[in-house]
Amino acid sequence: MIRTLAPERPAYLRAVRASAWYDLVVTAGFATPWTYALVHDALSSSGNALGLGTLPELDPVQTLYANLMGSVVVVWAVLRIVRPLPVHGLLDGIARTLFAAWQAYALAHGALRLLWLFFGVEVMFGLVQLVPWWRSRNTNPSDTAAGAAAGHPLTTEGR
């Protein structure tokens, strides 16, 4: 499994693409004020029905930040779906680490407990995309067959 998910392997790129599809499905509804209102109501209703809490009432600033996040994540997801590269997995893993940190902070401060589900997925996709880089950190990227063509961020070939 370690070699299968090495950053230069096709299985790793499938993981990058899978995380992108997840992001697209989960965040597309955040990208517009109209769809965010629907997502907000659905998340709040689900949280209430499961006894996990509800979201605060909608307001324009909350909607703005949800739309900004949704728009950026949708564009980033489309890039990883259309052109997955190993470096996209590395950067996405770093972004997921940040997202998980902010989700943990929100959960520690009383956020809707339904957020735990999203936190778990962030951590899982973050590990899937970062562990292969961590394991290959002592490998000289110019010695691999893939080299810069695989999108290794530390190579200078082809620049």
CSV table of C-alpha atoms in Angstrom, one decimal:
chain,number,residue,atom,x,y,z
A,1,MET,CA,0.0,0.0,0.0
A,2,ILE,CA,2.9,2.4,0.7
A,3,ARG,CA,4.2,2.2,-2.8
A,4,THR,CA,0.7,2.2,-4.3
A,5,LEU,CA,0.0,5.6,-2.8
A,6,ALA,CA,3.4,7.2,-3.6
A,7,PRO,CA,2.8,10.7,-5.0
A,8,GLU,CA,4.0,9.7,-8.4
A,9,ARG,CA,1.6,6.7,-8.7
A,10,PRO,CA,-1.8,6.6,-10.5
A,11,ALA,CA,-3.5,5.5,-7.3
A,12,TYR,CA,-2.4,8.7,-5.6
A,13,LEU,CA,-3.9,10.8,-8.4
A,14,ARG,CA,-7.1,8.8,-8.0
A,15,ALA,CA,-7.1,9.8,-4.3
A,16,VAL,CA,-6.5,13.5,-5.3
A,17,ARG,CA,-9.4,13.3,-7.8
A,18,ALA,CA,-11.7,11.5,-5.2
A,19,SER,CA,-11.1,14.3,-2.7
A,20,ALA,CA,-11.9,16.8,-5.3
A,21,TRP,CA,-15.2,15.2,-6.1
A,22,TYR,CA,-16.1,15.1,-2.4
A,23,ASP,CA,-15.3,18.8,-2.2
A,24,LEU,CA,-17.3,19.6,-5.3
A,25,VAL,CA,-20.4,17.8,-4.0
A,26,VAL,CA,-20.2,19.1,-0.5
A,27,THR,CA,-19.3,22.7,-1.2
A,28,ALA,CA,-21.2,23.5,-4.4
A,29,GLY,CA,-24.2,24.5,-2.4
A,30,PHE,CA,-22.1,27.1,-0.5
A,31,ALA,CA,-21.2,29.0,-3.7
A,32,THR,CA,-24.3,31.2,-4.1
A,33,PRO,CA,-26.5,33.0,-1.6
A,34,TRP,CA,-29.6,31.1,-2.9
A,35,THR,CA,-28.1,27.6,-2.6
A,36,TYR,CA,-26.4,28.4,0.7
A,37,ALA,CA,-29.8,29.3,2.2
A,38,LEU,CA,-31.0,25.8,1.2
A,39,VAL,CA,-27.8,24.1,2.6
A,40,HIS,CA,-28.0,26.2,5.8
A,41,ASP,CA,-31.6,25.0,6.4
A,42,ALA,CA,-30.8,21.4,5.5
A,43,LEU,CA,-27.7,21.3,7.8
A,44,SER,CA,-29.6,23.0,10.6
A,45,SER,CA,-32.6,20.7,10.3
A,46,SER,CA,-30.3,17.6,10.2
A,47,GLY,CA,-28.4,18.7,13.2
A,48,ASN,CA,-31.6,19.4,15.1
A,49,ALA,CA,-33.2,16.0,14.1
A,50,LEU,CA,-30.0,14.2,15.2
A,51,GLY,CA,-29.7,16.2,18.4
A,52,LEU,CA,-26.4,17.7,17.3
A,53,GLY,CA,-27.4,21.3,17.4
A,54,THR,CA,-28.5,23.9,14.8
A,55,LEU,CA,-26.7,26.7,12.9
A,56,PRO,CA,-27.2,30.3,13.9
A,57,GLU,CA,-29.7,32.3,11.9
A,58,LEU,CA,-28.6,33.4,8.4
A,59,ASP,CA,-27.1,36.8,8.1
A,60,PRO,CA,-25.4,38.6,5.2
A,61,VAL,CA,-21.9,38.4,6.5
A,62,GLN,CA,-22.2,34.6,7.2
A,63,THR,CA,-23.6,34.2,3.7
A,64,LEU,CA,-20.8,36.2,2.2
A,65,TYR,CA,-18.1,34.0,3.9
A,66,ALA,CA,-19.9,30.8,3.0
A,67,ASN,CA,-20.1,32.0,-0.6
A,68,LEU,CA,-16.4,33.0,-0.7
A,69,MET,CA,-15.4,29.6,0.7
A,70,GLY,CA,-17.8,27.7,-1.6
A,71,SER,CA,-16.6,29.5,-4.7
A,72,VAL,CA,-12.9,29.0,-4.0
A,73,VAL,CA,-13.3,25.4,-3.1
A,74,VAL,CA,-15.4,24.6,-6.2
A,75,VAL,CA,-12.8,26.1,-8.5
A,76,TRP,CA,-10.0,24.2,-6.7
A,77,ALA,CA,-12.0,21.0,-6.9
A,78,VAL,CA,-12.6,21.4,-10.6
A,79,LEU,CA,-8.9,21.9,-11.2
A,80,ARG,CA,-8.1,18.7,-9.3
A,81,ILE,CA,-10.8,16.8,-11.2
A,82,VAL,CA,-9.7,18.0,-14.7
A,83,ARG,CA,-5.9,18.0,-14.0
A,84,PRO,CA,-4.9,16.1,-10.9
A,85,LEU,CA,-1.2,16.4,-10.2
A,86,PRO,CA,0.8,15.1,-7.2
A,87,VAL,CA,1.5,18.7,-6.1
A,88,HIS,CA,-2.2,19.3,-6.0
A,89,GLY,CA,-2.5,16.5,-3.5
A,90,LEU,CA,0.2,18.0,-1.4
A,91,LEU,CA,-1.4,21.4,-1.4
A,92,ASP,CA,-4.8,20.0,-0.8
A,93,GLY,CA,-3.5,18.0,2.1
A,94,ILE,CA,-2.0,21.2,3.6
A,95,ALA,CA,-5.3,23.0,3.1
A,96,ARG,CA,-7.2,20.1,4.7
A,97,THR,CA,-4.9,20.3,7.7
A,98,LEU,CA,-5.8,24.0,8.1
A,99,PHE,CA,-9.6,23.3,7.5
A,100,ALA,CA,-9.5,20.6,10.2
A,101,ALA,CA,-7.7,22.9,12.6
A,102,TRP,CA,-10.3,25.6,12.2
A,103,GLN,CA,-13.1,23.0,12.4
A,104,ALA,CA,-11.6,21.7,15.7
A,105,TYR,CA,-11.4,25.2,17.0
A,106,ALA,CA,-15.1,25.8,16.1
A,107,LEU,CA,-16.1,22.5,17.7
A,108,ALA,CA,-14.2,23.3,20.9
A,109,HIS,CA,-16.2,26.6,21.0
A,110,GLY,CA,-19.6,25.1,20.7
A,111,ALA,CA,-20.2,24.8,16.9
A,112,LEU,CA,-22.8,22.5,15.5
A,113,ARG,CA,-21.7,18.9,16.4
A,114,LEU,CA,-22.7,17.8,12.9
A,115,LEU,CA,-19.3,19.4,12.0
A,116,TRP,CA,-17.6,16.3,13.4
A,117,LEU,CA,-18.6,14.4,10.2
A,118,PHE,CA,-16.9,16.9,8.0
A,119,PHE,CA,-13.9,17.1,10.3
A,120,GLY,CA,-13.5,13.3,10.0
A,121,VAL,CA,-13.5,13.5,6.2
A,122,GLU,CA,-11.0,16.4,6.2
A,123,VAL,CA,-8.6,14.5,8.4
A,124,MET,CA,-8.9,11.3,6.4
A,125,PHE,CA,-8.3,13.0,3.0
A,126,GLY,CA,-5.5,15.1,4.5
A,127,LEU,CA,-3.7,11.9,5.7
A,128,VAL,CA,-4.3,10.1,2.4
A,129,GLN,CA,-2.7,13.0,0.5
A,130,LEU,CA,0.1,14.0,3.0
A,131,VAL,CA,1.4,10.6,4.3
A,132,PRO,CA,2.8,9.6,0.9
A,133,TRP,CA,4.8,12.8,0.7
A,134,TRP,CA,6.0,12.4,4.3
A,135,ARG,CA,7.2,8.8,3.5
A,136,SER,CA,9.0,9.9,0.3
A,137,ARG,CA,10.6,13.0,1.9
A,138,ASN,CA,14.1,11.4,1.9
A,139,THR,CA,13.8,10.4,-1.8
A,140,ASN,CA,15.7,12.5,-4.2
A,141,PRO,CA,12.9,13.7,-6.6
A,142,SER,CA,15.2,13.9,-9.6
A,143,ASP,CA,16.1,10.2,-9.2
A,144,THR,CA,12.5,9.1,-9.7
A,145,ALA,CA,11.2,8.2,-13.2
A,146,ALA,CA,8.4,10.7,-12.8
A,147,GLY,CA,10.6,13.7,-11.9
A,148,ALA,CA,9.2,17.1,-12.5
A,149,ALA,CA,6.5,15.7,-14.9
A,150,ALA,CA,4.8,14.2,-11.9
A,151,GLY,CA,4.5,17.6,-10.4
A,152,HIS,CA,7.0,17.1,-7.6
A,153,PRO,CA,7.2,20.5,-6.0
A,154,LEU,CA,10.9,20.3,-5.2
A,155,THR,CA,12.2,19.7,-8.7
A,156,THR,CA,13.4,22.4,-11.0
A,157,GLU,CA,13.5,20.4,-14.2
A,158,GLY,CA,11.2,21.6,-16.9
A,159,ARG,CA,10.7,25.1,-15.3
